[in-house]
Structures are given as structure tokens and as C-alpha cells.
mmCIF file of C-alpha atoms in Angstrom:
data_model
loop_
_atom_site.group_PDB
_atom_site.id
_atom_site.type_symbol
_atom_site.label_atom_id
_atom_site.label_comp_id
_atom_site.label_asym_id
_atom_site.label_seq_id
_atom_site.Cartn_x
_atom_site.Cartn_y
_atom_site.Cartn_z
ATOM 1 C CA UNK A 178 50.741 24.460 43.624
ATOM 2 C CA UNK A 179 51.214 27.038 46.355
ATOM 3 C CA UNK A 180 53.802 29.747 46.870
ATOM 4 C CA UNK A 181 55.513 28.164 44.472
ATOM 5 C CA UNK A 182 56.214 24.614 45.842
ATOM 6 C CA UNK A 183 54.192 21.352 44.123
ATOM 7 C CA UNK A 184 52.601 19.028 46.543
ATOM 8 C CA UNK A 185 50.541 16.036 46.136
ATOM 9 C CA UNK A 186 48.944 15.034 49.160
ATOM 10 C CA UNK A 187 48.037 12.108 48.781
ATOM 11 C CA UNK A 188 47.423 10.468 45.369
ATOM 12 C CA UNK A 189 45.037 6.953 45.621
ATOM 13 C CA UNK A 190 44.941 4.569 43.098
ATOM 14 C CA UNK A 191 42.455 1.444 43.914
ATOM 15 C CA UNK A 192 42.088 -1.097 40.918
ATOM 16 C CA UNK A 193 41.277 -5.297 40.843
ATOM 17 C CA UNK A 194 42.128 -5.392 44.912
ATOM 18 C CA UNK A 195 45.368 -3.111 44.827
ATOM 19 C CA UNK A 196 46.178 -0.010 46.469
ATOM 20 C CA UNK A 197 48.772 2.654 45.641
ATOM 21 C CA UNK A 198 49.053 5.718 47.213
ATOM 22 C CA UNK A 199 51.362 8.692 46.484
ATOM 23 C CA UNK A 200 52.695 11.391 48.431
ATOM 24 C CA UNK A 201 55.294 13.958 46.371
ATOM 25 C CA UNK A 202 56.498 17.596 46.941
ATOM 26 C CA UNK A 203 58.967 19.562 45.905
ATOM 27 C CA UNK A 204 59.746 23.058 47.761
ATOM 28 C CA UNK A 205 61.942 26.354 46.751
ATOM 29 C CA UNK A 206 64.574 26.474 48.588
ATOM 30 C CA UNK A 207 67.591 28.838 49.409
ATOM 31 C CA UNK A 208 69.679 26.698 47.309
ATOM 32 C CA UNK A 209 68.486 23.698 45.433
ATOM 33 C CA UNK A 210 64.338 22.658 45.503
ATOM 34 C CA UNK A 211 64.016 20.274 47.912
ATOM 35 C CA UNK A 212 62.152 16.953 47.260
ATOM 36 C CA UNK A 213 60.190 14.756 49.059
ATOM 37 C CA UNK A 214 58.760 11.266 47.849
ATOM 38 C CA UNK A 215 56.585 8.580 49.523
ATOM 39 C CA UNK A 216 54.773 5.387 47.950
ATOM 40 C CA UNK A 217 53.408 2.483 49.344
ATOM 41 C CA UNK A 218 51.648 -0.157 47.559
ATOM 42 C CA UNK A 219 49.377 -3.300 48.661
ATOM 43 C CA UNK A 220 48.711 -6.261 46.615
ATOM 44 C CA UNK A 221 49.183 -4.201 43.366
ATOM 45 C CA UNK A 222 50.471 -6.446 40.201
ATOM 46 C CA UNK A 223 51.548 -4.763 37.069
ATOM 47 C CA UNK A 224 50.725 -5.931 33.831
ATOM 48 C CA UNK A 225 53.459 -5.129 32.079
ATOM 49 C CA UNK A 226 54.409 -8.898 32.424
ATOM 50 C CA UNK A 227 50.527 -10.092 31.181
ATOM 51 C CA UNK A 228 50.541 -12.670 28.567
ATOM 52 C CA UNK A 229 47.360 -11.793 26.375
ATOM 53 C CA UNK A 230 44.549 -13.728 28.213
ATOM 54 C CA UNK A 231 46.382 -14.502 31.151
ATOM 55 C CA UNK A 232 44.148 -13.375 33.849
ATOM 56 C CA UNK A 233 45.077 -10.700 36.385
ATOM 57 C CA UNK A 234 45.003 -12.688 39.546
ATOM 58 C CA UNK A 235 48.402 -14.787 38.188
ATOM 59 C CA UNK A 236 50.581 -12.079 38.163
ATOM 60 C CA UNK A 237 52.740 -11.178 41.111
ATOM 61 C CA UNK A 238 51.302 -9.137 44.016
ATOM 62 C CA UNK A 239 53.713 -6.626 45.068
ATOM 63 C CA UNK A 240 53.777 -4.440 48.691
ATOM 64 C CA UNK A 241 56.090 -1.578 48.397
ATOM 65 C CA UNK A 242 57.156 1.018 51.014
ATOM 66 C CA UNK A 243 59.906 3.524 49.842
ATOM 67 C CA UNK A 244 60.695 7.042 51.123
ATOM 68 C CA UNK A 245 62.963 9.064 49.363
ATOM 69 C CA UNK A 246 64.089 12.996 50.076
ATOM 70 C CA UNK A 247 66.818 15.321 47.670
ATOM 71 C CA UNK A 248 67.667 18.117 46.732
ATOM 72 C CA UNK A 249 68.421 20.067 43.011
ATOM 73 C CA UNK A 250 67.933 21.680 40.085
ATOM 74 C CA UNK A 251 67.180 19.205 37.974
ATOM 75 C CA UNK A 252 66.705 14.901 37.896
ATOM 76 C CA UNK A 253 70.649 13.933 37.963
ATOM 77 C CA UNK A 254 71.514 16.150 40.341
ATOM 78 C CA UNK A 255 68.460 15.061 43.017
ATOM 79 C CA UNK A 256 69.712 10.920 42.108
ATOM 80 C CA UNK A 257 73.029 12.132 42.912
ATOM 81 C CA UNK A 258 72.125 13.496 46.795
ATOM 82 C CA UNK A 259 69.062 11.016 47.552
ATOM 83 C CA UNK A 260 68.479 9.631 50.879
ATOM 84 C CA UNK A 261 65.240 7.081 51.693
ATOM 85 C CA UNK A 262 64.766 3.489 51.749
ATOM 86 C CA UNK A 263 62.877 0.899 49.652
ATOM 87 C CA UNK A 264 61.110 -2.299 50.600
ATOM 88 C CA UNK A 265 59.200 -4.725 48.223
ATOM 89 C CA UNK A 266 57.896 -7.865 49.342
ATOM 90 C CA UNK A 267 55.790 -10.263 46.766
ATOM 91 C CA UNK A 268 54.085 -13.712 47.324
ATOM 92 C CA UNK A 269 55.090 -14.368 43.507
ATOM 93 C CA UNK A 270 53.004 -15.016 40.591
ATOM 94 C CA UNK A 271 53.863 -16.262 37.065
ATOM 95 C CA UNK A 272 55.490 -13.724 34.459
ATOM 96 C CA UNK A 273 55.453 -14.081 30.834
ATOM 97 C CA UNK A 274 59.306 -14.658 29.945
ATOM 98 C CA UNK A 275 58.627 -13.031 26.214
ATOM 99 C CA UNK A 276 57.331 -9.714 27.892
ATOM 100 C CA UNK A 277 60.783 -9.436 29.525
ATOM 101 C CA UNK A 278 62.186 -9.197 26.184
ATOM 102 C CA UNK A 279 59.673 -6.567 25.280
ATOM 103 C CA UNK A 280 59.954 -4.510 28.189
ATOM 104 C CA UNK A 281 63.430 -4.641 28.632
ATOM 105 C CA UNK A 282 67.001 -3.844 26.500
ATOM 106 C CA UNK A 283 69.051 -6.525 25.278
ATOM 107 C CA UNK A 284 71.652 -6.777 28.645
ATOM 108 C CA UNK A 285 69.174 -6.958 30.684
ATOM 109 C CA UNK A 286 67.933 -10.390 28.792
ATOM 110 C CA UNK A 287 70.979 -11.576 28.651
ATOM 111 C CA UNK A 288 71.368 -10.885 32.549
ATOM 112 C CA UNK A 289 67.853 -12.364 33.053
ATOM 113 C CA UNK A 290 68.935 -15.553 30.962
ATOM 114 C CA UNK A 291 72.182 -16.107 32.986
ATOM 115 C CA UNK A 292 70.636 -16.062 36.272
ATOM 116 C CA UNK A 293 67.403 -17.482 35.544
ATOM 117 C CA UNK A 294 68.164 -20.069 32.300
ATOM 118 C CA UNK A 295 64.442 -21.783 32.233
ATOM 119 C CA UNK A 296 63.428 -18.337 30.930
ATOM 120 C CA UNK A 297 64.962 -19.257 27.788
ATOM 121 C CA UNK A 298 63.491 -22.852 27.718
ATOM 122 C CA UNK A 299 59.825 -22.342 29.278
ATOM 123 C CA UNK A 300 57.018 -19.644 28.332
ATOM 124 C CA UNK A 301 56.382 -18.902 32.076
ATOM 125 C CA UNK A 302 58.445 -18.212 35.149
ATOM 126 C CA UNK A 303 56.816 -18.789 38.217
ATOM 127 C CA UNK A 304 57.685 -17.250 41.305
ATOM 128 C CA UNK A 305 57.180 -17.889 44.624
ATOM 129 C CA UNK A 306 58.171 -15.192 46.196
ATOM 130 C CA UNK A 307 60.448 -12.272 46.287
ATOM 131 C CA UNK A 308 62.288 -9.662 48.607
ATOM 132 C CA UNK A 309 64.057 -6.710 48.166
ATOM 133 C CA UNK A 310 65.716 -4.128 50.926
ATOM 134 C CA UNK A 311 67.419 -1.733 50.052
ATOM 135 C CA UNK A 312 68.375 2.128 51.186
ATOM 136 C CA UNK A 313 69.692 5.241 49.482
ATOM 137 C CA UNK A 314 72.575 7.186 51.226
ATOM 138 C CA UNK A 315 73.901 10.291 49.671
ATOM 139 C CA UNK A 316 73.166 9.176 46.304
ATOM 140 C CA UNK A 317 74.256 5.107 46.531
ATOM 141 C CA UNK A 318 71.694 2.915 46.272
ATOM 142 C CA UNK A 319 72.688 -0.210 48.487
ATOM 143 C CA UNK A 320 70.752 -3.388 48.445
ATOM 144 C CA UNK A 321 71.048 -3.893 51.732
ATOM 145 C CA UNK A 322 69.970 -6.230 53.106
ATOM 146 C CA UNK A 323 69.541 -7.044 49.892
ATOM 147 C CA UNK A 324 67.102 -9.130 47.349
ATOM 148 C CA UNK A 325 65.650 -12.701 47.156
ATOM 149 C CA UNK A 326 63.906 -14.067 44.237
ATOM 150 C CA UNK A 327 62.825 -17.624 45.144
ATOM 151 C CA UNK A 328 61.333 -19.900 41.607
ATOM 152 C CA UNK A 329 60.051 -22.528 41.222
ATOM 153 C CA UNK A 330 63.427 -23.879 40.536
ATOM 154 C CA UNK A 331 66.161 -22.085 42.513
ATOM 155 C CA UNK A 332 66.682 -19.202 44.505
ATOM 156 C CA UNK A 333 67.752 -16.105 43.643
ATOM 157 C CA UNK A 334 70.335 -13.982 45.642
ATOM 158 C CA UNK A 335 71.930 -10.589 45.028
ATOM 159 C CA UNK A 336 73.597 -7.551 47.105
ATOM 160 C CA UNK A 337 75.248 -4.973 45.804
ATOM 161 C CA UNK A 338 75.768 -0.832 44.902
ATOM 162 C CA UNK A 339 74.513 1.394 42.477
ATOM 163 C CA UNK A 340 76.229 5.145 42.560
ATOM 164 C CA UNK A 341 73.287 7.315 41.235
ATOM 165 C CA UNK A 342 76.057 10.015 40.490
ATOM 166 C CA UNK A 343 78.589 8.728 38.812
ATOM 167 C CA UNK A 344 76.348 5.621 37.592
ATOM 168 C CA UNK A 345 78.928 3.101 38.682
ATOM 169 C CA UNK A 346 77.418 -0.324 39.054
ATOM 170 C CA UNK A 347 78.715 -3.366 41.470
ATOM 171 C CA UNK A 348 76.085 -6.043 41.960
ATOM 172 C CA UNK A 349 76.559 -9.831 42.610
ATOM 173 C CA UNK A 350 74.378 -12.477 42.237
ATOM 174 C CA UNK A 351 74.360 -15.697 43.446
ATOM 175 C CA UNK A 352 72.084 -18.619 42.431
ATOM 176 C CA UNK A 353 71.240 -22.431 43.968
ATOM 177 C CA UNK A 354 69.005 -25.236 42.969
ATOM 178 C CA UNK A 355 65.795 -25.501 45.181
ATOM 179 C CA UNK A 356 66.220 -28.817 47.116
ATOM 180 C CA UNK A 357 64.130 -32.211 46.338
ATOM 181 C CA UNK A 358 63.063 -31.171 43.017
ATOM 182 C CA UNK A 359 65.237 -33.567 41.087
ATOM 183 C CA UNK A 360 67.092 -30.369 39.676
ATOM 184 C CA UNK A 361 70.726 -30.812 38.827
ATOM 185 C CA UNK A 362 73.281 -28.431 40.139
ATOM 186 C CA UNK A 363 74.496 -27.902 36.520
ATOM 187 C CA UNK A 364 71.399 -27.301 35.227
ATOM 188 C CA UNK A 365 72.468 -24.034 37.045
ATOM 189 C CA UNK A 366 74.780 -22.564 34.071
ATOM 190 C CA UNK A 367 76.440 -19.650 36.432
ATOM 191 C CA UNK A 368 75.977 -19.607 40.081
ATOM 192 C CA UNK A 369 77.754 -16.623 40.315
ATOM 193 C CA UNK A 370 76.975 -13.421 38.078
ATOM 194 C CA UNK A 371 78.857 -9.516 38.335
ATOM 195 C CA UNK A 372 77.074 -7.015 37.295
ATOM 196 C CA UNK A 373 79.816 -3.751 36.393
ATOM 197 C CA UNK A 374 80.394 -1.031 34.651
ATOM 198 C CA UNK A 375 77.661 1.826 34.539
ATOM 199 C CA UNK A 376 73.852 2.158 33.576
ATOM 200 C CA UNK A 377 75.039 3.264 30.266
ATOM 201 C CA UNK A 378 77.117 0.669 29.036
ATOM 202 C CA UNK A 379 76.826 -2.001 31.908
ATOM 203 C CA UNK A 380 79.186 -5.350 32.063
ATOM 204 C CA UNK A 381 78.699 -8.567 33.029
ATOM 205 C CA UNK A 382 80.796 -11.119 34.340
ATOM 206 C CA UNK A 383 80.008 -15.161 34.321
ATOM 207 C CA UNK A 384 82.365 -17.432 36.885
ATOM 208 C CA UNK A 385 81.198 -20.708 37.644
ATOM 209 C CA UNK A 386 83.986 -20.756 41.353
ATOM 210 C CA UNK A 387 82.708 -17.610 42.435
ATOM 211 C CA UNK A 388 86.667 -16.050 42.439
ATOM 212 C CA UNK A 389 85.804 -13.125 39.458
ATOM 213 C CA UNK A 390 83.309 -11.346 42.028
ATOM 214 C CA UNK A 391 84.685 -12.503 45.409
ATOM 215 C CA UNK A 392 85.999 -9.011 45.691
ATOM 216 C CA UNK A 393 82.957 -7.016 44.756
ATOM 217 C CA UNK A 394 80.235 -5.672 47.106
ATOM 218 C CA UNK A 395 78.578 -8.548 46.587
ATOM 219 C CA UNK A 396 79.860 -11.149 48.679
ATOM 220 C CA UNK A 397 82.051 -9.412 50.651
ATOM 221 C CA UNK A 398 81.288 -9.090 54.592
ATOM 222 C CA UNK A 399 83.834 -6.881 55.400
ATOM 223 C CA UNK A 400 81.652 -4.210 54.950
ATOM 224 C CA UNK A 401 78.390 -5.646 56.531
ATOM 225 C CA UNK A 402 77.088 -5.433 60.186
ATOM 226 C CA UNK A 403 77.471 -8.505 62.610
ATOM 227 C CA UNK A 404 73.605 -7.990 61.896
ATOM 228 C CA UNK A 405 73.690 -8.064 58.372
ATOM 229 C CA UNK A 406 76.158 -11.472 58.402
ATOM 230 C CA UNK A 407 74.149 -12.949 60.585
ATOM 231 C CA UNK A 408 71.139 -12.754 58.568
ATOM 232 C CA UNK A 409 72.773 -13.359 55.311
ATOM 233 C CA UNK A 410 73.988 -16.994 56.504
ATOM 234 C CA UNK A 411 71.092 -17.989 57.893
ATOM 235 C CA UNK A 412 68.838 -17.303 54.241
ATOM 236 C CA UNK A 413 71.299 -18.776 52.081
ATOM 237 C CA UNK A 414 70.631 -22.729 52.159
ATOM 238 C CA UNK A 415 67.568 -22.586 53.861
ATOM 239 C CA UNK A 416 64.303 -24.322 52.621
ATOM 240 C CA UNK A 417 62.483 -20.163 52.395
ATOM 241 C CA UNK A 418 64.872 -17.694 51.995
ATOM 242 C CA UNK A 419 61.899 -15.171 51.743
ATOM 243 C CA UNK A 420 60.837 -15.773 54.887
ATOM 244 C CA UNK A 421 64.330 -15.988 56.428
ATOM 245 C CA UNK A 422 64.859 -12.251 54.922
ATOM 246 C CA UNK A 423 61.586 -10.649 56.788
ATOM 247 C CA UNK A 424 62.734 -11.633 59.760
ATOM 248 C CA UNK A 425 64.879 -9.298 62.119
ATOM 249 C CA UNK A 426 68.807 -9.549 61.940
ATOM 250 C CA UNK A 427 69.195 -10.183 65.445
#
């Protein structure tokens, strides 16, 4: 602390191969403190998700890179201006599907069980891989390009907005059954899941045809780039939509 701004330059945390490093400050200002947030993160897995004896190196490893700068007086009001980006790529893992019910409230369970059902018929979830872009612009978070989960039973897609200031939520998700594993389509309960409402009391929509959220950010293109379309059409039906999603939307 010095002349009256905080500052944490940097923060290291090493453990079991991982790295995590932290760079915060927040500064007086003439109006509103000003914030300033950096973290990046290599091969770190969090054990949240640990089954009791399940040994560290089966958990997902997860790379993150986010940079995020606001201004206020307090934690709403900073949300509610942020600007910044957020990237996390991981090469997937297994997670414990009873932890999820531990860590997290009861929508959130049900959400997890409509777009992933084995979690309610195995122990484990494995997955392959996972990617999520996303940016923050005057206090929206947009998943843009947007996230890929990819099990080892279908793939995962979802775009979508999140208003940090009014907590308004519009999030789509779409999910497929991975190709030549003898997986039925219907095995698939709800291809196509809204998420609504706001953080507080959030709302969520099943529709097998897709029509409930084809007006929601989460399909739409309208409001995409040519780049953004092009790279969206190209993951979706591929055989590694991961993979697809790192490279450039040319």
C-alpha cells in the first residue's frame, strides 16, 4: 500500500506442476478508484471437483489469461463498468459429477443435468477438452467467441450475454452426439437449452426444435462478425471443435 492505492505486483503460486500468477491494483482516483486485474494460469487443476483418492493428475488442466480494468466505489458498481477479456483453454480431465452438486446451487444441477444427462447416470464425466472466449465491454460479459466443452460423449456449445449491472442473463446452449460412438441422438434429452432471467432467480428453458431460443443471443448471427460466423460454422459438426475454436476466424 502506497499513497493510498493497493498493488500487488505480482502474486506466484507454483503447486503439483501449475502456475498462477496475479497482478491487482486499485488506485484513488478523482472520481471512482480505479481497478486493474490480471491472471494467467498454466496447467493449474482445481480440486474442488476431487473425488477422495482420486489422484491430482486426473483432474482438468486449465490455462487462463484474463485482463480486466473498472472503476467504483464498491464491487457492483466496478461489475457494472468492467472492460477486459477472458480466455481458458483445458485438455480435459475427469470431474466427480457428485462434487458438482456440492459445489454448486440447485439450478445450476439442474442446468448441468440438461445439457450433460450422463452426469446423472455415471460417477465421472470425462472431458476432453474445453474452450472458453469471452470479453467484458462496459459491464456485459459476452461469450464471444464463445465456449466448447467437448465429452466423452457429445459436444458442448454455448454463446451468449451476461449484463453485470442489471444481472440480466441470455445464454444458449446447444448440444450434439460425438460421431462413431454408437450414441443415439435421443440419448441427447435437449439439444437446445436458454438460460434467462437474472443471477438471482435465473430461468431455464428446454426445446427439443431449437424455436424457444432461436431469438436469443445465442444463435443469432445477426449480431456476429463475418469473422465470428465464419468460425462458428466451421466448429459445429466437426470431428474437434476445440481445436476448430483456437484457430483464427479468418
Amino acid at each position: 500500500v502506497q499513497d493510498g492505492a493497493l498493488r500487488i505486483e505480482p502474486f506466484e503460486f507454483v503447486e503439483s506442476g501449475g502456475t498462477l500468477l496475479l497482478n491487482l491494483s486499485v488506485t484513488p482516483a478523482e472520481k471512482r478508484p480505479e481497478v486493474d486485474l490480471s491472471l494467467t494460469t498454466r496447467n493449474v487443476r482445481f480440486g474442488f471437483f476431487r473425488a477422495e483418492g482420486q489422484a491430482v493428475e486426473t483432474l482438468p488442466p486449465y490455462d487462463i489469461e484474463m485482463a480486466l480494468e473498472g472503476s467504483g466505489a464498491n464491487f457492483r458498481e466496478v461489475a457494472a463498468n468492467l472492460n477486459g477479456s477472458l480466455r481458458i483453454e483445458s485438455t480435459g480431465g475427469l470431474i466427480v459429477n457428485s462434487r458438482v452438486e456440492v459445489w454448486f446451487d440447485d439450478f445450476l444441477v439442474q442446468l448441468f443435468d440438461a445439457i450433460l444427462p450422463e452426469t446423472a447416470e455415471d460417477p465421472f464425466t470425462r472431458i476432453d477438452c474445453s474452450v472458453l472466449g469471452a470479453s467484458f465491454d462496459r459491464g456485459k460479459l459476452k461469450m464471444e467467441p464463445g465456449l466448447v466443452v467437448r465429452t466423452d460423449r457429445q459436444n458442448l456449445f454455448a454463446r451468449g450475454e451476461i449484463d453485470l449491472e442489471s444481472e440480466r442473463l441470455d445464454i444458449g446452449f446447444r448440444t450434439e452426439a460425438r460421431r462413431g460412438l454408437g450414441i443415439s441422438v435421443g440419448k441427447i434429452l435437449n439439444p437446445f437449452v436458454r438460460v434467462g432471467g437474472t443471477l438471482g432467480e435465473p430461468d431455464l428453458t428446454l426445446d427439443a426444435t431449437g424455436a424457444v431460443i432461436s431469438g436469443t443471443a445465442a444463435w443469432v448471427t445477426g449480431g456476429l462478425s463475418i469473422a465470428l460466423r465464419t468460425l462458428w460454422d466451421r466448429i459445429q459438426g466437426t470431428q474437434n471443435p476445440c481445436v476448430r475454436m483456437l484457430e483464427p476466424a479468418d
